Coordinates of C-alpha atoms in Angstrom, one line a residue:
X82 CA -7.6 28.5 -94.8
X83 CA -7.4 30.9 -97.6
X84 CA -4.2 30.7 -99.3
X85 CA -2.5 33.1 -101.8
X86 CA -0.3 32.5 -104.5
X87 CA 3.0 34.6 -104.1
X88 CA 5.1 34.4 -106.6
X89 CA 3.9 37.3 -108.3
X90 CA 6.0 39.1 -105.2
X91 CA 9.1 36.6 -105.6
X92 CA 7.9 34.2 -103.0
X93 CA 7.0 30.3 -103.9
X94 CA 5.4 29.4 -100.8
X95 CA 2.9 27.2 -100.8
X96 CA 1.7 27.6 -97.2
X97 CA 0.7 31.7 -97.7
X98 CA -2.4 31.9 -95.2
X99 CA -4.3 35.0 -96.4
X100 CA -6.3 36.9 -93.6
X101 CA -6.5 34.0 -91.3
X102 CA -8.8 34.2 -88.4
X103 CA -8.2 35.3 -85.0
X104 CA -8.3 31.5 -84.0
X105 CA -5.7 30.5 -86.7
X106 CA -3.2 33.5 -85.6
X107 CA -4.0 32.5 -82.0
X108 CA -3.0 28.7 -82.9
X109 CA -0.1 29.9 -84.9
X110 CA 1.7 32.2 -82.4
X111 CA 1.1 30.0 -79.7
X112 CA 2.7 27.1 -81.8
X113 CA 5.9 29.0 -83.7
X114 CA 6.7 32.1 -81.5
X115 CA 8.4 31.8 -78.2
X116 CA 7.3 33.6 -75.4
X117 CA 3.1 33.8 -76.7
X118 CA 0.4 33.4 -74.4
X119 CA -3.1 33.9 -73.9
X120 CA -4.3 36.6 -71.0
X121 CA -6.5 35.8 -68.6
X122 CA -8.5 38.9 -70.3
X123 CA -8.5 36.5 -73.7
X124 CA -5.8 38.3 -75.7
X125 CA -2.7 37.3 -77.3
X126 CA 0.5 38.1 -75.3
X127 CA 3.3 39.1 -77.9
X128 CA 7.0 39.8 -78.0
X129 CA 8.7 42.2 -80.2
X130 CA 12.2 41.4 -79.0
X131 CA 15.1 43.9 -78.5
X132 CA 13.3 46.9 -80.2
X133 CA 10.6 47.7 -77.9
X134 CA 10.2 51.0 -79.9
X135 CA 9.9 52.4 -83.5
X136 CA 13.7 53.1 -85.1
X137 CA 13.2 56.3 -86.7
X138 CA 16.5 57.0 -87.7
X139 CA 17.0 53.8 -89.4
X140 CA 13.9 55.3 -91.7
X141 CA 14.8 55.9 -95.5
X142 CA 13.0 56.8 -98.7
X143 CA 13.8 55.3 -101.7
X144 CA 14.9 58.7 -104.0
X145 CA 13.3 57.9 -106.8
X146 CA 13.2 61.3 -109.9
X147 CA 9.6 60.4 -109.7
X148 CA 8.5 62.1 -106.0
X149 CA 12.2 63.5 -105.7
X150 CA 10.6 66.6 -105.6
X151 CA 7.9 66.0 -103.3
X152 CA 10.1 64.8 -100.4
X153 CA 11.0 67.2 -97.4
X154 CA 14.4 65.4 -97.1
X155 CA 16.4 66.2 -94.3
X156 CA 17.1 64.3 -90.5
X157 CA 13.0 62.9 -91.2
X158 CA 13.7 61.7 -94.7
X159 CA 16.8 60.3 -95.5
X160 CA 17.2 59.3 -98.6
X161 CA 18.5 55.6 -100.1
X162 CA 19.2 54.4 -103.9
X163 CA 17.2 52.7 -105.8
X164 CA 20.1 49.8 -106.0
X165 CA 20.5 50.0 -102.1
X166 CA 16.6 49.1 -101.6
X167 CA 16.9 46.5 -104.5
X168 CA 19.3 44.7 -102.2
X169 CA 17.3 44.9 -99.0
X170 CA 14.3 43.7 -101.0
X171 CA 16.2 40.5 -102.5
X172 CA 16.8 39.8 -98.7
X173 CA 13.8 40.5 -97.4
X174 CA 12.1 37.7 -100.1
X175 CA 14.6 35.7 -100.0
X176 CA 14.1 35.2 -96.0
X177 CA 10.2 34.8 -96.7
X178 CA 10.7 32.5 -99.1
X179 CA 12.6 30.0 -97.2
X180 CA 10.1 29.6 -95.0
X181 CA 7.4 27.2 -94.4
X182 CA 4.4 28.9 -93.1
X183 CA 3.9 32.4 -94.3
X184 CA 0.8 35.0 -93.0
X185 CA -0.4 37.7 -95.9
X186 CA -3.3 40.1 -94.9
X187 CA -5.0 42.4 -97.0
X188 CA -6.8 45.6 -96.0
X189 CA -7.4 49.1 -96.5
X190 CA -6.3 52.5 -95.5
X191 CA -9.0 54.7 -95.6
X192 CA -13.1 54.4 -94.8
X193 CA -13.8 56.9 -97.6
X194 CA -13.8 54.9 -100.3
X195 CA -13.0 57.3 -102.4
X196 CA -9.6 57.7 -101.4
X197 CA -8.7 54.1 -99.3
X198 CA -5.7 52.0 -100.3
X199 CA -5.3 48.6 -101.0
X200 CA -2.3 47.4 -98.3
X201 CA -1.0 44.0 -98.3
X202 CA 1.3 42.8 -95.5
X203 CA 3.5 39.3 -96.0
X204 CA 5.0 38.6 -92.8
X205 CA 6.2 35.1 -91.1
X206 CA 4.8 35.9 -87.5
X207 CA 1.2 35.3 -86.8
X208 CA 1.2 38.2 -84.0
X209 CA 2.3 40.4 -86.8
X210 CA -0.5 39.3 -89.0
X211 CA -3.2 39.7 -86.2
X212 CA -1.7 43.5 -85.2
X213 CA -2.0 44.5 -88.5
X214 CA -5.6 42.4 -89.2
X215 CA -7.0 44.8 -86.3
X216 CA -5.0 48.2 -87.7
X217 CA -6.2 47.9 -91.1
X218 CA -9.4 48.0 -92.0
X219 CA -10.7 44.9 -92.5
X220 CA -12.5 44.0 -96.1
X221 CA -16.1 42.1 -96.6
X222 CA -15.8 38.6 -98.0
X223 CA -16.9 40.4 -101.3
X224 CA -14.5 43.4 -100.9
X225 CA -11.9 40.6 -100.4
X226 CA -12.8 38.5 -103.6
X227 CA -12.8 41.8 -105.8
X228 CA -9.1 42.9 -104.0
X229 CA -6.9 43.0 -107.0
X230 CA -3.8 44.3 -107.2
X231 CA -2.3 45.9 -104.0
X232 CA -1.2 49.2 -104.3
X233 CA 1.6 48.9 -101.4
X234 CA 3.3 45.6 -100.2
X235 CA 4.8 45.7 -96.9
X236 CA 7.6 42.9 -96.8
X237 CA 8.2 42.3 -92.9
X238 CA 11.4 40.3 -92.7
X239 CA 12.2 41.9 -89.4
X240 CA 13.2 38.9 -87.6
X241 CA 16.6 39.1 -89.7
X242 CA 18.9 41.6 -89.7
X243 CA 19.7 43.9 -93.0
X244 CA 23.1 42.9 -94.6
X245 CA 26.0 44.4 -94.3
X246 CA 27.8 46.4 -96.7
X247 CA 24.6 48.1 -98.5
X248 CA 25.2 51.8 -98.9
X249 CA 22.9 54.0 -96.9
X250 CA 22.0 51.7 -94.1
X251 CA 22.7 51.0 -91.0
X252 CA 22.5 47.3 -90.2
X253 CA 21.2 45.4 -88.3
X254 CA 17.5 47.6 -88.3
X255 CA 16.3 49.0 -91.6
X256 CA 12.7 50.2 -92.4
X257 CA 12.3 51.4 -96.1
X258 CA 9.6 52.6 -98.3
X259 CA 9.5 53.0 -101.9
X260 CA 7.0 55.1 -102.9
X261 CA 7.0 54.8 -106.6
X262 CA 7.0 50.7 -106.4
X263 CA 4.5 50.6 -103.3
X264 CA 6.5 48.7 -101.7
X265 CA 8.5 48.8 -98.0
X266 CA 11.0 46.2 -96.9
X267 CA 11.5 45.8 -92.9
X268 CA 14.6 44.2 -91.7
X269 CA 16.1 44.1 -88.1
X270 CA 13.3 45.1 -86.2
X271 CA 9.8 42.8 -84.7
X272 CA 8.5 45.8 -83.5
X273 CA 5.1 46.2 -85.0
X274 CA 4.5 49.4 -84.6
X275 CA 6.6 49.9 -88.0
X276 CA 4.1 48.7 -90.4
X277 CA 1.4 50.8 -88.6
X278 CA 3.7 53.8 -89.4
X279 CA 4.6 52.8 -92.6
X280 CA 1.1 53.2 -93.8
X281 CA 0.9 56.2 -92.1
X282 CA 3.7 57.6 -94.2
X283 CA 2.4 56.0 -97.3
X284 CA -1.0 58.2 -96.8
X285 CA 1.2 61.4 -95.5
X286 CA 2.5 60.9 -99.3
X287 CA -0.5 59.9 -101.2
X288 CA -3.5 62.1 -99.9
X289 CA -2.1 65.7 -100.3
X290 CA -1.6 64.8 -104.1
X291 CA -5.5 65.0 -104.2
X292 CA -6.1 67.9 -101.9
X293 CA -6.8 66.1 -98.7
X294 CA -4.8 66.9 -95.3
X295 CA -3.7 63.4 -93.5
X296 CA -3.3 64.5 -90.0
X297 CA -1.6 62.6 -86.8
X298 CA -5.0 62.9 -84.6
X299 CA -7.6 60.6 -82.8
X300 CA -11.7 62.0 -83.2
X301 CA -14.8 61.7 -81.7
X302 CA -18.3 62.7 -82.4
X303 CA -20.8 64.3 -80.2
X304 CA -24.4 63.2 -79.6
X305 CA -25.8 66.3 -81.6
X306 CA -23.4 65.7 -84.5
X307 CA -20.0 68.0 -83.6
X308 CA -16.8 66.5 -84.2
X309 CA -13.1 67.3 -82.4
X310 CA -10.3 66.1 -83.4
X311 CA -7.1 66.0 -81.3
X312 CA -3.5 66.5 -82.7
X313 CA -0.5 65.2 -80.5
X314 CA 2.7 62.5 -80.7
X315 CA 2.6 59.6 -78.8
X316 CA 2.1 59.3 -75.5
X317 CA 0.0 62.9 -74.9
X318 CA -3.5 61.6 -74.9
X319 CA -5.3 61.3 -78.2
X320 CA -6.0 57.1 -77.8
X321 CA -7.0 58.0 -74.2
X322 CA -9.2 61.5 -74.6
X323 CA -10.5 60.2 -77.5
X324 CA -12.1 57.2 -75.4
X325 CA -15.1 58.9 -74.3
X326 CA -18.3 57.4 -73.1
X327 CA -20.0 60.4 -73.9
X328 CA -19.2 60.6 -77.8
X329 CA -18.5 58.1 -80.5
X330 CA -15.0 57.2 -81.2
X331 CA -14.3 57.7 -85.1
X332 CA -10.5 56.9 -84.6
X333 CA -7.7 56.8 -82.3
X334 CA -4.7 58.4 -84.0
X335 CA -4.7 58.9 -88.2
X336 CA -7.2 60.5 -90.4
X337 CA -7.7 62.7 -93.2
X338 CA -10.0 65.6 -94.0
X339 CA -11.7 66.1 -97.1
X340 CA -13.4 68.9 -98.5
X341 CA -16.8 67.3 -97.0
X342 CA -15.4 65.9 -93.8
X343 CA -13.2 63.6 -91.9
X344 CA -12.6 59.8 -92.1
X345 CA -10.3 57.2 -90.2
X346 CA -7.7 55.6 -91.9
X347 CA -7.4 52.5 -89.6
X348 CA -9.7 49.4 -88.2
X349 CA -8.4 49.7 -85.3
X350 CA -6.5 51.3 -82.3
X351 CA -3.3 51.7 -80.8
X352 CA -3.0 52.3 -77.1
X353 CA 0.0 52.6 -74.5
X354 CA -0.6 49.7 -71.5
X355 CA 1.8 51.4 -69.3
X356 CA -0.1 51.6 -66.1
X357 CA -3.4 50.7 -67.9
X358 CA -6.2 50.5 -65.0
X359 CA -10.3 50.0 -65.9
X360 CA -10.5 52.6 -63.1
X361 CA -9.0 55.2 -64.9
X362 CA -9.8 54.0 -68.8
X363 CA -12.4 51.6 -68.7
X364 CA -12.9 51.4 -72.4
X365 CA -9.4 51.0 -73.8
X366 CA -8.9 48.3 -70.7
X367 CA -12.4 46.8 -71.9
X368 CA -11.3 46.3 -75.0
X369 CA -8.3 44.2 -74.5
X370 CA -10.0 40.8 -74.6
X371 CA -9.9 37.9 -77.2
X372 CA -8.7 39.4 -80.7
X373 CA -6.4 41.7 -79.3
X374 CA -2.8 41.8 -79.2
X375 CA -0.8 42.9 -75.6
X376 CA 2.7 43.5 -76.7
X377 CA 5.5 43.0 -74.4
X378 CA 3.9 43.0 -70.9
X379 CA 4.7 41.4 -68.0
X380 CA 2.1 38.4 -66.8
X381 CA 1.8 35.4 -64.7
X382 CA 2.4 32.7 -66.6
X383 CA 0.2 30.6 -64.5
X384 CA -2.9 32.9 -64.3
X385 CA -2.4 34.9 -67.7
X386 CA -3.1 38.0 -65.2
X387 CA -1.2 41.1 -66.6
X388 CA 1.1 43.7 -64.6
X389 CA 0.2 46.4 -66.3
X390 CA 2.4 48.9 -64.1
X391 CA 5.1 46.7 -64.9
X392 CA 8.0 48.3 -67.3
X393 CA 10.4 45.6 -66.5
X394 CA 10.3 45.1 -70.5
X395 CA 9.7 48.3 -71.6
X396 CA 8.0 51.3 -70.7
X397 CA 6.3 51.4 -74.0
X398 CA 4.1 48.2 -73.4
X399 CA 0.7 48.7 -76.3
X400 CA -2.3 47.3 -77.0
X401 CA -3.7 46.5 -80.7
X402 CA -7.2 46.1 -81.4
X403 CA -10.1 46.8 -83.4
X404 CA -12.2 49.7 -82.9
X405 CA -15.4 47.8 -82.6
X406 CA -14.3 46.7 -79.3
X407 CA -15.1 50.0 -78.2
X408 CA -18.3 49.9 -77.6
X409 CA -19.5 53.9 -79.2
X410 CA -17.2 53.2 -82.0
X411 CA -18.4 54.8 -85.3
X412 CA -18.3 52.4 -88.2
X413 CA -17.3 53.0 -90.8
X414 CA -15.1 55.7 -89.2
X415 CA -16.5 59.2 -90.9
X416 CA -17.4 62.2 -90.2
X417 CA -18.3 65.9 -91.0
X418 CA -15.8 68.7 -90.9
X419 CA -14.7 69.4 -87.0
X420 CA -16.2 72.0 -84.6
X421 CA -12.8 71.7 -82.4
X422 CA -9.1 71.2 -83.1
X423 CA -7.6 70.5 -80.0
X424 CA -3.4 70.1 -80.1
X425 CA -2.4 68.2 -77.4
X426 CA 1.1 68.5 -76.2
X427 CA 3.1 67.3 -72.8
X428 CA 5.2 69.8 -71.5
X429 CA 7.7 68.5 -69.5
X430 CA 8.7 72.1 -68.7
X431 CA 6.1 72.9 -66.6
X432 CA 5.4 76.5 -68.7
X433 CA 2.4 76.0 -71.1
X434 CA -1.4 76.2 -69.5
X435 CA -3.4 73.3 -69.3
X436 CA -5.8 75.1 -71.7
X437 CA -6.1 78.3 -73.8
X438 CA -7.4 78.9 -76.7
X439 CA -5.4 80.4 -79.9
X440 CA -6.0 82.6 -82.6
X441 CA -5.6 81.3 -86.0
X442 CA -2.1 82.7 -86.2
X443 CA -1.5 81.1 -83.1
X444 CA -3.0 77.9 -84.4
X445 CA -1.2 77.6 -87.6
X446 CA 2.3 78.8 -85.3
X447 CA 1.7 75.9 -82.7
X448 CA 0.7 73.5 -85.5
X449 CA 3.8 73.8 -87.4
X450 CA 5.9 73.9 -84.2
X451 CA 4.5 70.4 -83.0
X452 CA 5.9 71.0 -79.3
X453 CA 5.8 68.1 -76.9
X454 CA 7.9 65.5 -75.5
X455 CA 9.3 62.1 -76.4
X456 CA 7.6 60.2 -74.1
X457 CA 9.5 57.0 -72.4
X458 CA 9.9 53.8 -74.5
X459 CA 7.9 55.6 -77.2
X460 CA 11.6 55.1 -79.2
X461 CA 14.6 53.4 -78.8
X462 CA 17.1 55.4 -76.3
X463 CA 14.6 57.5 -75.0
X464 CA 14.5 56.5 -71.1
X465 CA 12.4 60.0 -69.9
X466 CA 10.5 62.5 -71.4
X467 CA 12.7 65.1 -73.2
X468 CA 11.5 68.4 -75.0
X469 CA 11.0 68.0 -78.6
X470 CA 9.6 70.1 -81.2
X471 CA 7.8 67.9 -84.6
X472 CA 6.5 69.6 -87.2
X473 CA 2.4 69.1 -87.4
X474 CA 2.6 66.6 -84.2
X475 CA 4.1 64.2 -86.8
X476 CA 7.3 64.9 -88.3
X477 CA 8.6 61.8 -88.4
X478 CA 5.8 60.7 -90.9
X479 CA 5.8 63.4 -93.2
X480 CA 6.7 63.3 -96.4
X481 CA 5.8 66.5 -98.4
X482 CA 7.0 69.5 -96.5
X483 CA 5.4 71.0 -93.4
X484 CA 3.9 73.8 -95.0
X485 CA 2.1 71.7 -97.4
X486 CA 0.0 70.2 -94.6
X487 CA 0.1 73.3 -92.6
X488 CA -1.4 75.3 -95.7
X489 CA -4.4 72.7 -95.9
X490 CA -4.9 72.7 -92.2
X491 CA -5.4 76.6 -92.1
X492 CA -7.7 76.0 -95.4
X493 CA -10.1 73.8 -93.7
X494 CA -9.8 75.9 -90.5
X495 CA -11.2 79.4 -92.5
X496 CA -13.6 77.2 -94.6
X497 CA -15.4 75.5 -92.0
X498 CA -14.5 77.9 -88.9
X499 CA -13.2 75.4 -86.3
X500 CA -12.0 76.3 -82.7
X501 CA -8.5 75.7 -81.8
X502 CA -7.7 75.0 -78.6
X503 CA -3.9 74.3 -76.8
X504 CA -4.2 71.8 -74.2
X505 CA -0.8 70.9 -71.9
X506 CA -1.5 67.3 -70.6
X507 CA 2.4 67.8 -68.8
X508 CA 3.5 68.4 -65.9
X509 CA 2.2 71.4 -63.6
X510 CA 4.1 73.0 -60.4
X511 CA 7.6 72.3 -61.7
X512 CA 9.5 70.6 -64.7
X513 CA 9.6 66.8 -65.0
X514 CA 11.1 65.6 -62.0
X515 CA 9.7 68.4 -59.8
X516 CA 6.1 68.8 -60.2
X517 CA 3.5 66.3 -60.9
X518 CA 2.0 65.6 -64.1
X519 CA -1.7 66.8 -65.0
X520 CA -4.6 64.9 -63.2
X521 CA -6.4 62.7 -66.5
X522 CA -9.4 63.3 -64.4
X523 CA -8.6 67.4 -64.9
X524 CA -7.6 67.0 -68.4
X525 CA -11.3 65.2 -69.2
X526 CA -12.8 68.0 -67.3
X527 CA -11.2 70.3 -70.0
X528 CA -12.5 68.4 -72.7
X529 CA -15.5 68.2 -71.3
X530 CA -15.9 72.2 -71.2
X531 CA -14.5 72.3 -74.6
X532 CA -17.1 70.1 -75.8
X533 CA -20.4 71.4 -73.6
X534 CA -19.4 74.8 -74.8
X535 CA -18.1 76.2 -71.4
X536 CA -14.5 77.4 -72.5
X537 CA -16.1 79.0 -75.6
X538 CA -17.7 82.0 -73.5
X539 CA -15.1 81.6 -70.7
X540 CA -13.5 85.0 -69.4
X541 CA -9.8 84.7 -70.3
X542 CA -6.6 86.6 -69.3
X543 CA -3.2 86.5 -71.3
X544 CA -0.4 84.5 -70.7
X545 CA 2.6 87.3 -70.8
X546 CA 5.2 85.1 -72.7
X547 CA 3.3 82.9 -75.4
X548 CA 0.5 85.5 -75.5
X549 CA -2.0 82.2 -74.9
X550 CA -5.8 83.3 -74.1
X551 CA -6.2 81.1 -70.9
X552 CA -9.9 80.7 -69.2
X553 CA -10.3 81.7 -65.3
X554 CA -12.4 79.2 -64.7
X555 CA -13.1 75.7 -66.1
X556 CA -16.1 73.4 -64.5
X557 CA -13.7 70.5 -62.8
X558 CA -10.2 72.0 -62.6
X559 CA -9.0 74.1 -60.0
X560 CA -8.7 77.7 -60.8
X561 CA -5.2 77.8 -59.7
X562 CA -4.2 75.5 -62.1
X563 CA -5.3 76.7 -64.7
X564 CA -2.2 79.6 -64.6
X565 CA 0.8 77.7 -64.5
X566 CA 3.0 80.5 -62.7
X567 CA 0.7 79.6 -59.8
X568 CA 1.4 75.9 -59.4
X569 CA 5.4 76.4 -59.1
X570 CA 7.0 77.4 -55.7
X571 CA 9.9 80.0 -57.0
X572 CA 7.5 82.4 -59.2
X573 CA 11.2 83.5 -60.6
X574 CA 12.1 80.0 -61.8
X575 CA 8.6 79.7 -63.2
X576 CA 9.8 82.7 -65.0
X577 CA 13.3 81.8 -66.3
X578 CA 11.6 78.3 -67.5
X579 CA 8.9 80.1 -69.5
X580 CA 11.7 82.3 -71.3
X581 CA 14.1 79.5 -72.0
X582 CA 10.8 77.3 -73.3
X583 CA 9.8 80.9 -75.7
X584 CA 13.6 80.4 -76.7
X585 CA 13.3 77.0 -77.8
X586 CA 11.0 77.8 -79.8
X587 CA 12.4 80.9 -81.5
X588 CA 15.0 78.8 -82.6
X589 CA 13.1 76.2 -84.0
X590 CA 10.6 78.1 -86.2
X591 CA 13.5 80.0 -88.2
X592 CA 13.5 77.2 -90.5
X593 CA 10.0 77.8 -91.4
X594 CA 10.1 81.5 -91.0
X595 CA 10.6 82.7 -94.5
X596 CA 7.7 80.3 -95.4
X597 CA 4.7 82.1 -93.5
X598 CA 2.9 85.0 -93.0
X599 CA 4.4 88.0 -90.9
X600 CA 1.3 87.3 -89.0
X601 CA 2.3 83.9 -88.0
X602 CA 5.9 84.5 -86.9
X603 CA 4.5 87.5 -84.9
X604 CA 2.0 84.7 -83.1
X605 CA 5.0 83.2 -81.5
X606 CA 6.5 84.0 -78.0
X607 CA 7.0 87.4 -76.8
X608 CA 10.3 87.3 -75.3
X609 CA 13.7 88.6 -77.0

């Protein structure tokens, strides 16, 4: 085993194992972690405890003069005093130092060597180490030998609660990030996704400083070299739609767009596993094998068979696996600039069309709006889809003001001539509880038509409320599904729902109106 001296981090444990192999991590998890098991597919089954989703309300950014003017302070980025962070860090370090075994994962964020960031994870649980081994880019033996000092360190002491009496902290959970010292501290939650999204938050701060756009999106490349990116929050289909056997997978969730092209931030994928099947999602289903991690799934303790339809622990069951587990993955994860930019939304109101083409102004309006629905289980306390607006389709992970990211996207779309689409993977025939969710087969047909050019030249009609250009035909999709009003039994009820959603869009956009061109404001819905 490769061991690492952590005294520079205030930890004197002599049993800190660095970049352990999957075999070593399996052995450690099965020996030390309650409930851990091996699925019949060979994946490691682990449980995150009480917290089965992210805790965004407990996230804090340390407010220091060096970064104060760069941070979009408010509900997303809540400030934390340096003294409070120091107390949290001391609590985490003391806990980690008290243990007789620790895991260290050194890896990279970003496949482009010019922009990659060195990340170190120090954690108690082998499950967390295997998770981050999958999600970070794994260094070669030579790269690990010359890794040097990390740019950022994650102290994961999630097994213990945050201490009482720390100003700005609401125990038991605290996820705090100091951008100046390059440190992240996790207390009171063992949900592994906090580490992944912490790294993404770091990239959302660091990349715009270098003129690079970080994006909450998946990405694929076609046989002719065409590139598509899929923006969207968790549950909208980024991972599912990017797992396409006809195209190379660049990455499923986090990318950056430079002057030369795009690169994946991660070395693996993190897919929702609820209702997963080999028939509907064969690439993801096949990726769940030895080396992958299954979180919070129900399984047969005798056979290891997983019941992917059982949400009794959480609807946010997950699987994390190295990107190489997808047969057509592109490694290294780099490509040219996108030809198609696809905004995915899960419209719980059944108002937006399954697909529409956006003008450049509409693209900016919908990117800044970031409308979707939070899917049950993605965050603590969300039990059914609820409408939300998330700037840039990733507000929880932004650091700068959304206008910074919007300007970077607009500049790249104009420069490279990308076509922008809005694809609704949500409900048709009525809102949640009345209608049904769009069939995955129909959404895949829409994406295929975007990629083969069928929709590029299709005849369109203008949807009256949002002004969207909606194709009248799409191969593989019944014509009547393309205009939402035609799927409702009560057209008057549809128009009422459309007016209500339009009003929500308008109210949300008031916060951004003064910072964008009048043409962008005018690209919104047309209801008074």
